[in-house]
């Protein structure tokens, strides 16, 4: 059934939500999880996620009671470091164990549903609900997956399929004492106000050039800030490029902080400047001011809508810098769109350094 706000389901004791993808994706789902918690306050709320969700949410205040780790599978989640490659028998064992949990509701907040809807249906809940793209099987209650929609609103609509109404539109994440203690152990007491820069992103099209981050770092150091560079271990070389290009000393934290420590670090920063990637959404959820660099299409889906403490900056590059294809038409065949452009080069290079620095200055003046 196509989605609309429905009545709450009666006699619900246990709810599962499938959301096993990346860090920013989890942040976008937090308001929907809050809505489910408010709508079903006596029910156990279980996130079906990845090992890192379990580590992040253990002993952390929030709507999720516990995490049920789903094994790696195509279209669900990739294998993490040290995990075996996906195997059909591991998913069969997972489904068998999950069915014994006797979930009353299972919600799919994982994408279009081609791979995730069969998994959700296989959990055997009384009611299944979620998203459905053209190539996905239906659930008991479903909402059409339309790509261009703010992600937070998308998952609030999914929660509405089982009667949960929003309690807020902005993701909120708490920094725990352990987060702050880890950050302090690594960084010590600040001698100057801190600003963190995160130059990485999983998709190269969303990466602002390293020399631009270096230019921002130099100006901020000259203005009296301590500049920290954050990144995943896979982004070590990229962060090193920023360090090498900067004229003033800046500190790389790659490999020094867990995700909790990163949360503690960002909680103590004046501003976080980052590409459109998980850390900028984490910082915003903590209430730390952010300057995010977004391709215009991603800005529609992912940028925080508030402006009192956040300055998302849009790149308006529509044509691939390599082949010239208009990538804004890829989803629109009637407008001449066709197969997606295969090139993976930055689409955000038209954002100038001065705009980022002006945004930081505007936020720090406040």
CSV table of N, CA and C in Angstrom, one decimal, residues 157-300:
chain,number,residue,atom,x,y,z
A,157,UNK,N,8.8,9.6,6.8
A,157,UNK,CA,7.6,9.1,6.1
A,157,UNK,C,7.5,7.6,6.3
A,158,UNK,N,8.6,6.9,6.3
A,158,UNK,CA,8.5,5.5,6.5
A,158,UNK,C,8.0,5.2,7.9
A,159,UNK,N,8.5,5.9,8.9
A,159,UNK,CA,8.0,5.7,10.2
A,159,UNK,C,6.5,6.0,10.3
A,160,UNK,N,6.0,7.0,9.5
A,160,UNK,CA,4.6,7.3,9.4
A,160,UNK,C,3.7,6.2,8.9
A,161,UNK,N,4.3,5.2,8.2
A,161,UNK,CA,3.6,4.1,7.7
A,161,UNK,C,3.0,3.2,8.8
A,162,UNK,N,3.7,3.3,10.0
A,162,UNK,CA,3.2,2.5,11.1
A,162,UNK,C,2.7,3.4,12.2
A,163,UNK,N,2.3,4.7,11.8
A,163,UNK,CA,1.7,5.6,12.8
A,163,UNK,C,2.6,6.4,13.6
A,164,UNK,N,3.9,6.4,13.4
A,164,UNK,CA,4.8,7.2,14.3
A,164,UNK,C,4.9,8.6,13.7
A,165,UNK,N,4.6,9.6,14.5
A,165,UNK,CA,4.7,11.0,14.0
A,165,UNK,C,6.0,11.6,14.5
A,166,UNK,N,6.5,12.6,13.7
A,166,UNK,CA,7.8,13.2,14.1
A,166,UNK,C,7.8,13.9,15.4
A,167,UNK,N,8.9,13.8,16.1
A,167,UNK,CA,9.1,14.6,17.3
A,167,UNK,C,10.1,15.7,17.0
A,168,UNK,N,10.7,15.6,15.9
A,168,UNK,CA,11.7,16.6,15.5
A,168,UNK,C,12.2,16.3,14.1
A,169,UNK,N,12.8,17.3,13.4
A,169,UNK,CA,13.2,17.2,12.0
A,169,UNK,C,14.8,17.2,11.9
A,170,UNK,N,15.5,17.4,13.0
A,170,UNK,CA,16.9,17.5,13.0
A,170,UNK,C,17.5,16.3,13.8
A,171,UNK,N,18.5,15.6,13.2
A,171,UNK,CA,19.1,14.5,13.9
A,171,UNK,C,19.9,15.1,15.1
A,172,UNK,N,19.8,14.3,16.2
A,172,UNK,CA,20.5,14.7,17.5
A,172,UNK,C,21.3,13.5,17.9
A,173,UNK,N,22.6,13.7,18.2
A,173,UNK,CA,23.5,12.7,18.7
A,173,UNK,C,24.2,13.2,19.9
A,174,UNK,N,24.3,12.4,21.0
A,174,UNK,CA,24.9,12.8,22.2
A,174,UNK,C,26.3,12.3,22.3
A,175,UNK,N,27.2,13.2,22.7
A,175,UNK,CA,28.6,12.8,23.0
A,175,UNK,C,28.6,12.3,24.5
A,176,UNK,N,29.1,11.1,24.6
A,176,UNK,CA,29.2,10.5,26.0
A,176,UNK,C,30.5,10.9,26.7
A,177,UNK,N,30.5,10.6,28.0
A,177,UNK,CA,31.7,10.8,28.8
A,177,UNK,C,32.9,10.1,28.2
A,178,UNK,N,32.7,8.9,27.7
A,178,UNK,CA,33.8,8.1,27.1
A,178,UNK,C,34.3,8.7,25.9
A,179,UNK,N,33.4,9.3,25.0
A,179,UNK,CA,33.8,10.0,23.8
A,179,UNK,C,34.7,11.2,24.2
A,180,UNK,N,34.3,12.0,25.2
A,180,UNK,CA,35.0,13.2,25.5
A,180,UNK,C,36.4,12.8,26.2
A,181,UNK,N,36.4,11.7,27.0
A,181,UNK,CA,37.6,11.3,27.6
A,181,UNK,C,38.6,10.8,26.6
A,182,UNK,N,38.2,10.1,25.6
A,182,UNK,CA,39.1,9.6,24.5
A,182,UNK,C,39.7,10.8,23.8
A,183,UNK,N,38.8,11.8,23.4
A,183,UNK,CA,39.3,12.9,22.7
A,183,UNK,C,40.3,13.7,23.5
A,184,UNK,N,40.0,13.9,24.8
A,184,UNK,CA,41.0,14.6,25.7
A,184,UNK,C,42.3,13.9,25.8
A,185,UNK,N,42.2,12.5,25.9
A,185,UNK,CA,43.5,11.8,26.0
A,185,UNK,C,44.4,11.9,24.8
A,186,UNK,N,43.8,12.1,23.7
A,186,UNK,CA,44.5,12.3,22.4
A,186,UNK,C,45.0,13.7,22.2
A,187,UNK,N,44.0,14.6,22.5
A,187,UNK,CA,44.3,16.0,22.1
A,187,UNK,C,44.7,16.9,23.2
A,188,UNK,N,44.4,16.5,24.5
A,188,UNK,CA,44.8,17.4,25.6
A,188,UNK,C,43.9,18.6,25.7
A,189,UNK,N,44.3,19.5,26.6
A,189,UNK,CA,43.5,20.7,26.8
A,189,UNK,C,43.8,21.7,25.7
A,190,UNK,N,42.8,22.3,25.1
A,190,UNK,CA,43.0,23.2,24.0
A,190,UNK,C,43.7,24.5,24.5
A,191,UNK,N,44.7,24.9,23.7
A,191,UNK,CA,45.3,26.2,24.0
A,191,UNK,C,44.7,27.3,23.2
A,192,UNK,N,44.1,26.9,22.0
A,192,UNK,CA,43.5,27.9,21.1
A,192,UNK,C,42.2,27.2,20.7
A,193,UNK,N,41.2,28.0,20.2
A,193,UNK,CA,40.0,27.4,19.7
A,193,UNK,C,40.3,26.4,18.5
A,194,UNK,N,39.6,25.3,18.5
A,194,UNK,CA,39.9,24.3,17.5
A,194,UNK,C,38.8,24.3,16.4
A,195,UNK,N,39.3,24.1,15.2
A,195,UNK,CA,38.5,23.9,14.0
A,195,UNK,C,39.0,22.6,13.3
A,196,UNK,N,38.1,21.7,13.0
A,196,UNK,CA,38.4,20.4,12.3
A,196,UNK,C,38.1,20.5,10.9
A,197,UNK,N,39.0,20.0,10.0
A,197,UNK,CA,38.7,19.9,8.6
A,197,UNK,C,38.7,18.4,8.2
A,198,UNK,N,37.7,18.0,7.4
A,198,UNK,CA,37.6,16.6,7.0
A,198,UNK,C,37.7,16.6,5.5
A,199,UNK,N,38.8,16.3,4.8
A,199,UNK,CA,38.9,16.5,3.4
A,199,UNK,C,38.5,15.2,2.6
A,200,UNK,N,38.1,14.2,3.2
A,200,UNK,CA,37.8,12.9,2.5
A,200,UNK,C,36.3,12.8,2.2
A,201,UNK,N,36.0,11.8,1.4
A,201,UNK,CA,34.6,11.4,1.1
A,201,UNK,C,34.8,10.1,0.3
A,202,UNK,N,33.9,9.2,0.5
A,202,UNK,CA,34.0,7.9,-0.2
A,202,UNK,C,33.9,8.1,-1.8
A,203,UNK,N,33.1,9.0,-2.2
A,203,UNK,CA,32.9,9.3,-3.6
A,203,UNK,C,33.8,10.4,-4.0
A,204,UNK,N,34.8,10.2,-5.0
A,204,UNK,CA,35.7,11.3,-5.4
A,204,UNK,C,35.0,12.5,-5.9
A,205,UNK,N,33.8,12.3,-6.4
A,205,UNK,CA,33.0,13.5,-7.0
A,205,UNK,C,32.6,14.5,-5.9
A,206,UNK,N,32.6,14.0,-4.6
A,206,UNK,CA,32.2,14.9,-3.5
A,206,UNK,C,33.4,15.5,-2.8
A,207,UNK,N,34.6,15.3,-3.3
A,207,UNK,CA,35.8,15.8,-2.6
A,207,UNK,C,36.3,17.1,-3.1
A,208,UNK,N,36.3,18.1,-2.3
A,208,UNK,CA,36.9,19.4,-2.6
A,208,UNK,C,38.4,19.2,-2.6
A,209,UNK,N,39.2,19.8,-3.5
A,209,UNK,CA,40.6,19.5,-3.6
A,209,UNK,C,41.4,19.7,-2.4
A,210,UNK,N,42.4,18.9,-2.2
A,210,UNK,CA,43.3,19.0,-1.0
A,210,UNK,C,44.0,20.3,-0.8
A,211,UNK,N,44.4,20.9,-1.9
A,211,UNK,CA,45.1,22.2,-1.8
A,211,UNK,C,44.1,23.3,-1.3
A,212,UNK,N,42.8,23.2,-1.6
A,212,UNK,CA,41.8,24.2,-1.1
A,212,UNK,C,41.7,24.0,0.5
A,213,UNK,N,41.6,22.7,0.9
A,213,UNK,CA,41.6,22.5,2.4
A,213,UNK,C,42.9,23.1,3.0
A,214,UNK,N,44.0,22.9,2.4
A,214,UNK,CA,45.3,23.5,2.9
A,214,UNK,C,45.2,25.0,3.0
A,215,UNK,N,44.7,25.6,2.0
A,215,UNK,CA,44.5,27.1,2.0
A,215,UNK,C,43.6,27.6,3.1
A,216,UNK,N,42.5,26.8,3.4
A,216,UNK,CA,41.7,27.2,4.5
A,216,UNK,C,42.4,27.0,5.8
A,217,UNK,N,43.1,25.9,5.9
A,217,UNK,CA,43.9,25.6,7.1
A,217,UNK,C,44.9,26.7,7.4
A,218,UNK,N,45.6,27.2,6.4
A,218,UNK,CA,46.6,28.2,6.6
A,218,UNK,C,46.0,29.5,7.1
A,219,UNK,N,44.9,29.9,6.5
A,219,UNK,CA,44.2,31.1,7.0
A,219,UNK,C,43.7,31.0,8.4
A,220,UNK,N,43.2,29.8,8.7
A,220,UNK,CA,42.6,29.7,10.1
A,220,UNK,C,43.7,29.6,11.1
A,221,UNK,N,44.9,29.0,10.8
A,221,UNK,CA,46.0,29.0,11.7
A,221,UNK,C,46.5,30.5,11.9
A,222,UNK,N,46.5,31.2,10.8
A,222,UNK,CA,47.0,32.6,10.9
A,222,UNK,C,46.0,33.4,11.8
A,223,UNK,N,44.8,33.0,11.8
A,223,UNK,CA,43.8,33.7,12.6
A,223,UNK,C,43.7,33.3,14.1
A,224,UNK,N,44.6,32.3,14.4
A,224,UNK,CA,44.7,31.9,15.8
A,224,UNK,C,44.0,30.6,16.2
A,225,UNK,N,43.6,29.8,15.2
A,225,UNK,CA,42.9,28.6,15.5
A,225,UNK,C,43.9,27.4,15.5
A,226,UNK,N,43.6,26.4,16.3
A,226,UNK,CA,44.3,25.1,16.1
A,226,UNK,C,43.5,24.3,15.1
A,227,UNK,N,44.1,23.9,14.0
A,227,UNK,CA,43.5,23.2,13.0
A,227,UNK,C,43.8,21.7,13.1
A,228,UNK,N,42.7,20.9,13.1
A,228,UNK,CA,42.8,19.4,13.2
A,228,UNK,C,42.3,18.8,11.9
A,229,UNK,N,43.0,17.8,11.4
A,229,UNK,CA,42.6,17.1,10.2
A,229,UNK,C,42.1,15.7,10.5
A,230,UNK,N,40.9,15.4,10.2
A,230,UNK,CA,40.3,14.1,10.5
A,230,UNK,C,40.1,13.3,9.2
A,231,UNK,N,40.1,12.0,9.3
A,231,UNK,CA,40.0,11.1,8.2
A,231,UNK,C,40.0,9.6,8.6
A,232,UNK,N,39.5,8.8,7.8
A,232,UNK,CA,39.6,7.3,8.0
A,232,UNK,C,41.0,6.8,7.6
A,233,UNK,N,41.3,5.6,8.1
A,233,UNK,CA,42.6,5.1,7.6
A,233,UNK,C,42.8,5.0,6.1
A,234,UNK,N,41.7,4.8,5.4
A,234,UNK,CA,41.7,4.8,3.9
A,234,UNK,C,42.0,6.1,3.4
A,235,UNK,N,41.8,7.2,4.1
A,235,UNK,CA,42.0,8.6,3.7
A,235,UNK,C,43.4,9.1,4.1
A,236,UNK,N,44.2,8.3,4.7
A,236,UNK,CA,45.5,8.8,5.2
A,236,UNK,C,46.3,9.5,4.2
A,237,UNK,N,46.4,9.0,2.9
A,237,UNK,CA,47.2,9.7,1.9
A,237,UNK,C,46.6,11.0,1.5
A,238,UNK,N,45.3,11.1,1.5
A,238,UNK,CA,44.6,12.4,1.2
A,238,UNK,C,44.9,13.4,2.2
A,239,UNK,N,44.7,13.0,3.5
A,239,UNK,CA,45.0,13.9,4.6
A,239,UNK,C,46.5,14.4,4.6
A,240,UNK,N,47.4,13.4,4.2
A,240,UNK,CA,48.8,13.8,4.1
A,240,UNK,C,49.0,14.8,3.0
A,241,UNK,N,48.3,14.8,2.0
A,241,UNK,CA,48.4,15.8,0.9
A,241,UNK,C,48.1,17.2,1.5
A,242,UNK,N,47.0,17.3,2.3
A,242,UNK,CA,46.6,18.6,2.9
A,242,UNK,C,47.8,19.1,3.8
A,243,UNK,N,48.3,18.2,4.7
A,243,UNK,CA,49.4,18.5,5.6
A,243,UNK,C,50.6,19.0,4.8
A,244,UNK,N,50.9,18.4,3.7
A,244,UNK,CA,52.1,18.7,2.9
A,244,UNK,C,51.9,20.1,2.2
A,245,UNK,N,50.6,20.3,1.8
A,245,UNK,CA,50.4,21.6,1.0
A,245,UNK,C,50.2,22.8,1.9
A,246,UNK,N,49.9,22.6,3.2
A,246,UNK,CA,49.8,23.7,4.1
A,246,UNK,C,51.1,24.3,4.5
A,247,UNK,N,51.2,25.6,4.6
A,247,UNK,CA,52.4,26.3,5.0
A,247,UNK,C,52.6,26.3,6.5
A,248,UNK,N,51.5,26.3,7.2
A,248,UNK,CA,51.5,26.3,8.7
A,248,UNK,C,51.3,24.9,9.2
A,249,UNK,N,51.8,24.6,10.4
A,249,UNK,CA,51.6,23.2,10.9
A,249,UNK,C,50.1,23.0,11.3
A,250,UNK,N,49.6,21.8,10.8
A,250,UNK,CA,48.3,21.4,11.1
A,250,UNK,C,48.5,19.9,11.6
A,251,UNK,N,47.5,19.4,12.4
A,251,UNK,CA,47.7,18.1,13.0
A,251,UNK,C,46.7,17.1,12.3
A,252,UNK,N,47.3,16.0,11.9
A,252,UNK,CA,46.5,14.9,11.4
A,252,UNK,C,46.1,14.0,12.5
A,253,UNK,N,44.8,13.6,12.6
A,253,UNK,CA,44.3,12.7,13.6
A,253,UNK,C,44.0,11.3,13.0
A,254,UNK,N,44.4,11.1,11.8
A,254,UNK,CA,44.1,9.8,11.1
A,254,UNK,C,44.7,8.7,12.0
A,255,UNK,N,43.9,7.7,12.3
A,255,UNK,CA,44.3,6.5,13.1
A,255,UNK,C,44.5,6.8,14.6
A,256,UNK,N,44.2,7.9,15.1
A,256,UNK,CA,44.3,8.2,16.5
A,256,UNK,C,43.0,8.2,17.3
A,257,UNK,N,41.9,8.2,16.6
A,257,UNK,CA,40.6,8.3,17.3
A,257,UNK,C,39.7,7.2,16.8
A,258,UNK,N,38.9,6.6,17.7
A,258,UNK,CA,37.8,5.7,17.3
A,258,UNK,C,36.7,6.7,16.8
A,259,UNK,N,35.5,6.1,16.4
A,259,UNK,CA,34.4,6.9,16.0
A,259,UNK,C,33.9,7.7,17.3
A,260,UNK,N,33.9,7.0,18.4
A,260,UNK,CA,33.5,7.7,19.6
A,260,UNK,C,34.4,8.9,19.9
A,261,UNK,N,35.7,8.7,19.8
A,261,UNK,CA,36.7,9.7,20.0
A,261,UNK,C,36.5,10.9,19.0
A,262,UNK,N,36.2,10.5,17.8
A,262,UNK,CA,35.9,11.6,16.8
A,262,UNK,C,34.7,12.4,17.2
A,263,UNK,N,33.7,11.8,17.7
A,263,UNK,CA,32.5,12.5,18.3
A,263,UNK,C,32.9,13.4,19.4
A,264,UNK,N,33.8,12.9,20.3
A,264,UNK,CA,34.3,13.8,21.4
A,264,UNK,C,35.1,14.9,20.8
A,265,UNK,N,35.9,14.7,19.8
A,265,UNK,CA,36.7,15.8,19.2
A,265,UNK,C,35.8,16.8,18.6
A,266,UNK,N,34.8,16.4,17.8
A,266,UNK,CA,34.0,17.4,17.1
A,266,UNK,C,33.1,18.2,18.1
A,267,UNK,N,32.8,17.5,19.2
A,267,UNK,CA,31.9,18.2,20.3
A,267,UNK,C,32.7,19.4,20.8
A,268,UNK,N,34.0,19.4,20.8
A,268,UNK,CA,34.8,20.5,21.3
A,268,UNK,C,35.3,21.5,20.3
A,269,UNK,N,34.9,21.3,19.1
A,269,UNK,CA,35.3,22.2,18.0
A,269,UNK,C,34.4,23.4,17.8
A,270,UNK,N,35.0,24.5,17.4
A,270,UNK,CA,34.2,25.7,17.1
A,270,UNK,C,33.4,25.5,15.8
A,271,UNK,N,34.0,24.9,14.8
A,271,UNK,CA,33.4,24.6,13.5
A,271,UNK,C,34.0,23.3,13.0
A,272,UNK,N,33.3,22.6,12.2
A,272,UNK,CA,33.8,21.5,11.4
A,272,UNK,C,33.6,21.8,9.9
A,273,UNK,N,34.6,21.8,9.1
A,273,UNK,CA,34.6,22.1,7.7
A,273,UNK,C,34.8,20.7,7.0
A,274,UNK,N,33.9,20.3,6.1
A,274,UNK,CA,34.0,19.0,5.5
A,274,UNK,C,33.2,18.9,4.2
A,275,UNK,N,33.6,17.9,3.5
A,275,UNK,CA,32.8,17.5,2.3
A,275,UNK,C,31.5,16.9,2.8
A,276,UNK,N,30.6,16.6,1.8
A,276,UNK,CA,29.4,15.9,2.1
A,276,UNK,C,29.7,14.4,2.4
A,277,UNK,N,29.9,14.1,3.6
A,277,UNK,CA,30.3,12.8,4.1
A,277,UNK,C,29.9,12.6,5.5
A,278,UNK,N,30.0,11.4,6.1
A,278,UNK,CA,29.4,11.1,7.4
A,278,UNK,C,29.9,12.1,8.5
A,279,UNK,N,31.1,12.5,8.6
A,279,UNK,CA,31.6,13.4,9.7
A,279,UNK,C,30.9,14.7,9.7
A,280,UNK,N,30.5,15.3,8.6
A,280,UNK,CA,29.9,16.6,8.7
A,280,UNK,C,28.5,16.4,9.2
A,281,UNK,N,27.8,15.3,9.0
A,281,UNK,CA,26.5,15.1,9.5
A,281,UNK,C,26.5,14.7,11.0
A,282,UNK,N,27.6,14.0,11.4
A,282,UNK,CA,27.8,13.8,12.8
A,282,UNK,C,28.0,15.1,13.6
A,283,UNK,N,28.8,16.0,13.1
A,283,UNK,CA,29.1,17.2,13.7
A,283,UNK,C,27.8,18.0,13.9
A,284,UNK,N,27.0,18.1,12.8
A,284,UNK,CA,25.7,18.8,12.8
A,284,UNK,C,24.8,18.2,13.9
A,285,UNK,N,24.8,16.9,14.0
A,285,UNK,CA,23.9,16.2,15.0
A,285,UNK,C,24.3,16.5,16.4
A,286,UNK,N,25.6,16.7,16.6
A,286,UNK,CA,26.1,17.1,17.9
A,286,UNK,C,25.8,18.5,18.3
A,287,UNK,N,25.4,19.3,17.3
A,287,UNK,CA,25.2,20.8,17.5
A,287,UNK,C,26.4,21.6,17.2
A,288,UNK,N,27.5,21.0,16.7
A,288,UNK,CA,28.7,21.8,16.4
A,288,UNK,C,28.4,22.5,15.0
A,289,UNK,N,28.7,23.8,14.9
A,289,UNK,CA,28.6,24.5,13.6
A,289,UNK,C,29.4,23.8,12.5
A,290,UNK,N,28.8,23.8,11.3
A,290,UNK,CA,29.4,23.1,10.2
A,290,UNK,C,29.4,24.0,9.0
A,291,UNK,N,30.5,23.8,8.2
A,291,UNK,CA,30.5,24.3,6.8
A,291,UNK,C,30.7,23.1,5.9
A,292,UNK,N,29.7,22.8,5.2
A,292,UNK,CA,29.7,21.6,4.3
A,292,UNK,C,29.8,22.0,2.9
A,293,UNK,N,30.5,21.2,2.1
A,293,UNK,CA,30.7,21.5,0.6
A,293,UNK,C,29.9,20.4,-0.1
A,294,UNK,N,28.9,20.7,-0.8
A,294,UNK,CA,28.0,19.8,-1.4
A,294,UNK,C,27.8,20.0,-2.9
A,295,UNK,N,27.7,18.9,-3.7
A,295,UNK,CA,27.2,19.1,-5.1
A,295,UNK,C,25.7,19.4,-4.9
A,296,UNK,N,25.2,20.2,-5.9
A,296,UNK,CA,23.9,20.7,-5.7
A,296,UNK,C,22.8,19.6,-5.6
A,297,UNK,N,23.0,18.5,-6.3
A,297,UNK,CA,22.0,17.4,-6.2
A,297,UNK,C,22.0,16.8,-4.8
A,298,UNK,N,23.2,16.6,-4.2
A,298,UNK,CA,23.4,16.0,-2.9
A,298,UNK,C,22.9,17.0,-1.8
A,299,UNK,N,23.0,18.3,-2.2
A,299,UNK,CA,22.5,19.3,-1.2
A,299,UNK,C,21.0,19.1,-1.0
A,300,UNK,N,20.3,18.8,-2.0
A,300,UNK,CA,18.8,18.6,-1.9
A,300,UNK,C,18.5,17.5,-0.9
